[in-house]
Amino acid sequence: PNPVGSAAVLSSSGASGPGVFRVYSADGRIAEEVFSAEEQYALDTSDLPSGVYLVTCERNGERASCRMIRFQH
């Protein structure tokens, strides 16, 4: 759910096989990049500053993206 605190669960929504989750900062830089064979991945966001991020998942030639809002208390 948005906004996220110190962790976010990223999901590839049913796609299987190895893939990559990427988190992009507002200026287009890769803030996090994780390779995983799992459908879901628990991302530690505690090192990310507050802001809006673009999250992408690429698996089996398919790509999905969503917006993530990081909020520090």
mmCIF file with all atom_site columns, C-alpha atoms in Angstrom:
data_model
loop_
_atom_site.group_PDB
_atom_site.id
_atom_site.type_symbol
_atom_site.label_atom_id
_atom_site.label_alt_id
_atom_site.label_comp_id
_atom_site.label_asym_id
_atom_site.label_entity_id
_atom_site.label_seq_id
_atom_site.pdbx_PDB_ins_code
_atom_site.Cartn_x
_atom_site.Cartn_y
_atom_site.Cartn_z
_atom_site.occupancy
_atom_site.B_iso_or_equiv
_atom_site.pdbx_formal_charge
_atom_site.auth_seq_id
_atom_site.auth_comp_id
_atom_site.auth_asym_id
_atom_site.auth_atom_id
_atom_site.pdbx_PDB_model_num
ATOM 1  C CA . PRO A 1 1  ? 0.000  0.000   0.000   1.00 0.00 ? 1  PRO A CA 1
ATOM 2  C CA . ASN A 1 2  ? 1.025  3.598   -0.559  1.00 0.00 ? 2  ASN A CA 1
ATOM 3  C CA . PRO A 1 3  ? 2.633  5.388   1.105   1.00 0.00 ? 3  PRO A CA 1
ATOM 4  C CA . VAL A 1 4  ? 5.272  2.934   2.321   1.00 0.00 ? 4  VAL A CA 1
ATOM 5  C CA . GLY A 1 5  ? 7.331  3.242   5.478   1.00 0.00 ? 5  GLY A CA 1
ATOM 6  C CA . SER A 1 6  ? 10.487 1.204   5.996   1.00 0.00 ? 6  SER A CA 1
ATOM 7  C CA . ALA A 1 7  ? 9.455  -1.764  3.821   1.00 0.00 ? 7  ALA A CA 1
ATOM 8  C CA . ALA A 1 8  ? 7.410  -2.545  0.720   1.00 0.00 ? 8  ALA A CA 1
ATOM 9  C CA . VAL A 1 9  ? 6.333  -5.868  -0.758  1.00 0.00 ? 9  VAL A CA 1
ATOM 10 C CA . LEU A 1 10 ? 6.869  -5.895  -4.518  1.00 0.00 ? 10 LEU A CA 1
ATOM 11 C CA . SER A 1 11 ? 4.859  -8.394  -6.542  1.00 0.00 ? 11 SER A CA 1
ATOM 12 C CA . SER A 1 12 ? 5.040  -9.514  -10.157 1.00 0.00 ? 12 SER A CA 1
ATOM 13 C CA . SER A 1 13 ? 1.310  -10.392 -10.165 1.00 0.00 ? 13 SER A CA 1
ATOM 14 C CA . GLY A 1 14 ? 1.379  -13.986 -11.316 1.00 0.00 ? 14 GLY A CA 1
ATOM 15 C CA . ALA A 1 15 ? 4.423  -13.938 -13.610 1.00 0.00 ? 15 ALA A CA 1
ATOM 16 C CA . SER A 1 16 ? 6.918  -16.683 -12.855 1.00 0.00 ? 16 SER A CA 1
ATOM 17 C CA . GLY A 1 17 ? 10.590 -17.256 -13.492 1.00 0.00 ? 17 GLY A CA 1
ATOM 18 C CA . PRO A 1 18 ? 13.598 -15.050 -12.862 1.00 0.00 ? 18 PRO A CA 1
ATOM 19 C CA . GLY A 1 19 ? 13.109 -11.320 -13.124 1.00 0.00 ? 19 GLY A CA 1
ATOM 20 C CA . VAL A 1 20 ? 14.258 -7.945  -11.921 1.00 0.00 ? 20 VAL A CA 1
ATOM 21 C CA . PHE A 1 21 ? 12.599 -5.330  -9.736  1.00 0.00 ? 21 PHE A CA 1
ATOM 22 C CA . ARG A 1 22 ? 13.898 -1.764  -10.190 1.00 0.00 ? 22 ARG A CA 1
ATOM 23 C CA . VAL A 1 23 ? 13.102 1.316   -8.124  1.00 0.00 ? 23 VAL A CA 1
ATOM 24 C CA . TYR A 1 24 ? 13.744 4.641   -9.886  1.00 0.00 ? 24 TYR A CA 1
ATOM 25 C CA . SER A 1 25 ? 14.019 7.981   -8.097  1.00 0.00 ? 25 SER A CA 1
ATOM 26 C CA . ALA A 1 26 ? 12.182 11.060  -9.397  1.00 0.00 ? 26 ALA A CA 1
ATOM 27 C CA . ASP A 1 27 ? 15.291 12.110  -11.352 1.00 0.00 ? 27 ASP A CA 1
ATOM 28 C CA . GLY A 1 28 ? 15.380 8.768   -13.215 1.00 0.00 ? 28 GLY A CA 1
ATOM 29 C CA . ARG A 1 29 ? 18.262 7.142   -11.356 1.00 0.00 ? 29 ARG A CA 1
ATOM 30 C CA . ILE A 1 30 ? 18.068 3.518   -10.221 1.00 0.00 ? 30 ILE A CA 1
ATOM 31 C CA . ALA A 1 31 ? 17.722 3.656   -6.434  1.00 0.00 ? 31 ALA A CA 1
ATOM 32 C CA . GLU A 1 32 ? 17.387 -0.130  -5.955  1.00 0.00 ? 32 GLU A CA 1
ATOM 33 C CA . GLU A 1 33 ? 17.749 -3.126  -8.271  1.00 0.00 ? 33 GLU A CA 1
ATOM 34 C CA . VAL A 1 34 ? 16.911 -6.668  -7.171  1.00 0.00 ? 34 VAL A CA 1
ATOM 35 C CA . PHE A 1 35 ? 17.042 -9.895  -9.176  1.00 0.00 ? 35 PHE A CA 1
ATOM 36 C CA . SER A 1 36 ? 14.610 -12.517 -7.915  1.00 0.00 ? 36 SER A CA 1
ATOM 37 C CA . ALA A 1 37 ? 12.979 -15.771 -8.973  1.00 0.00 ? 37 ALA A CA 1
ATOM 38 C CA . GLU A 1 38 ? 10.185 -15.226 -6.438  1.00 0.00 ? 38 GLU A CA 1
ATOM 39 C CA . GLU A 1 39 ? 6.800  -13.721 -7.339  1.00 0.00 ? 39 GLU A CA 1
ATOM 40 C CA . GLN A 1 40 ? 7.062  -11.361 -4.335  1.00 0.00 ? 40 GLN A CA 1
ATOM 41 C CA . TYR A 1 41 ? 10.001 -9.564  -2.809  1.00 0.00 ? 41 TYR A CA 1
ATOM 42 C CA . ALA A 1 42 ? 10.167 -7.662  0.506   1.00 0.00 ? 42 ALA A CA 1
ATOM 43 C CA . LEU A 1 43 ? 12.115 -4.474  -0.202  1.00 0.00 ? 43 LEU A CA 1
ATOM 44 C CA . ASP A 1 44 ? 13.790 -2.629  2.657   1.00 0.00 ? 44 ASP A CA 1
ATOM 45 C CA . THR A 1 45 ? 13.095 1.054   1.922   1.00 0.00 ? 45 THR A CA 1
ATOM 46 C CA . SER A 1 46 ? 14.574 2.444   5.137   1.00 0.00 ? 46 SER A CA 1
ATOM 47 C CA . ASP A 1 47 ? 17.586 3.877   3.250   1.00 0.00 ? 47 ASP A CA 1
ATOM 48 C CA . LEU A 1 48 ? 15.446 5.675   0.659   1.00 0.00 ? 48 LEU A CA 1
ATOM 49 C CA . PRO A 1 49 ? 14.631 9.328   1.311   1.00 0.00 ? 49 PRO A CA 1
ATOM 50 C CA . SER A 1 50 ? 10.997 10.445  1.295   1.00 0.00 ? 50 SER A CA 1
ATOM 51 C CA . GLY A 1 51 ? 9.686  10.972  -2.210  1.00 0.00 ? 51 GLY A CA 1
ATOM 52 C CA . VAL A 1 52 ? 7.935  9.474   -5.208  1.00 0.00 ? 52 VAL A CA 1
ATOM 53 C CA . TYR A 1 53 ? 9.495  6.476   -6.957  1.00 0.00 ? 53 TYR A CA 1
ATOM 54 C CA . LEU A 1 54 ? 8.718  4.439   -10.061 1.00 0.00 ? 54 LEU A CA 1
ATOM 55 C CA . VAL A 1 55 ? 8.839  0.668   -9.485  1.00 0.00 ? 55 VAL A CA 1
ATOM 56 C CA . THR A 1 56 ? 9.203  -1.689  -12.439 1.00 0.00 ? 56 THR A CA 1
ATOM 57 C CA . CYS A 1 57 ? 9.168  -5.472  -12.706 1.00 0.00 ? 57 CYS A CA 1
ATOM 58 C CA . GLU A 1 58 ? 10.524 -7.254  -15.773 1.00 0.00 ? 58 GLU A CA 1
ATOM 59 C CA . ARG A 1 59 ? 9.887  -10.972 -16.169 1.00 0.00 ? 59 ARG A CA 1
ATOM 60 C CA . ASN A 1 60 ? 9.713  -13.229 -19.226 1.00 0.00 ? 60 ASN A CA 1
ATOM 61 C CA . GLY A 1 61 ? 9.800  -10.276 -21.618 1.00 0.00 ? 61 GLY A CA 1
ATOM 62 C CA . GLU A 1 62 ? 6.940  -8.486  -19.876 1.00 0.00 ? 62 GLU A CA 1
ATOM 63 C CA . ARG A 1 63 ? 7.219  -5.236  -17.938 1.00 0.00 ? 63 ARG A CA 1
ATOM 64 C CA . ALA A 1 64 ? 4.888  -3.695  -15.383 1.00 0.00 ? 64 ALA A CA 1
ATOM 65 C CA . SER A 1 65 ? 5.287  -0.498  -13.397 1.00 0.00 ? 65 SER A CA 1
ATOM 66 C CA . CYS A 1 66 ? 3.663  1.422   -10.577 1.00 0.00 ? 66 CYS A CA 1
ATOM 67 C CA . ARG A 1 67 ? 4.291  4.477   -8.450  1.00 0.00 ? 67 ARG A CA 1
ATOM 68 C CA . MET A 1 68 ? 5.515  4.177   -4.866  1.00 0.00 ? 68 MET A CA 1
ATOM 69 C CA . ILE A 1 69 ? 5.455  6.980   -2.310  1.00 0.00 ? 69 ILE A CA 1
ATOM 70 C CA . ARG A 1 70 ? 8.079  6.702   0.434   1.00 0.00 ? 70 ARG A CA 1
ATOM 71 C CA . PHE A 1 71 ? 7.207  8.494   3.647   1.00 0.00 ? 71 PHE A CA 1
ATOM 72 C CA . GLN A 1 72 ? 9.512  8.748   6.658   1.00 0.00 ? 72 GLN A CA 1
ATOM 73 C CA . HIS A 1 73 ? 7.882  9.282   10.034  1.00 0.00 ? 73 HIS A CA 1
#
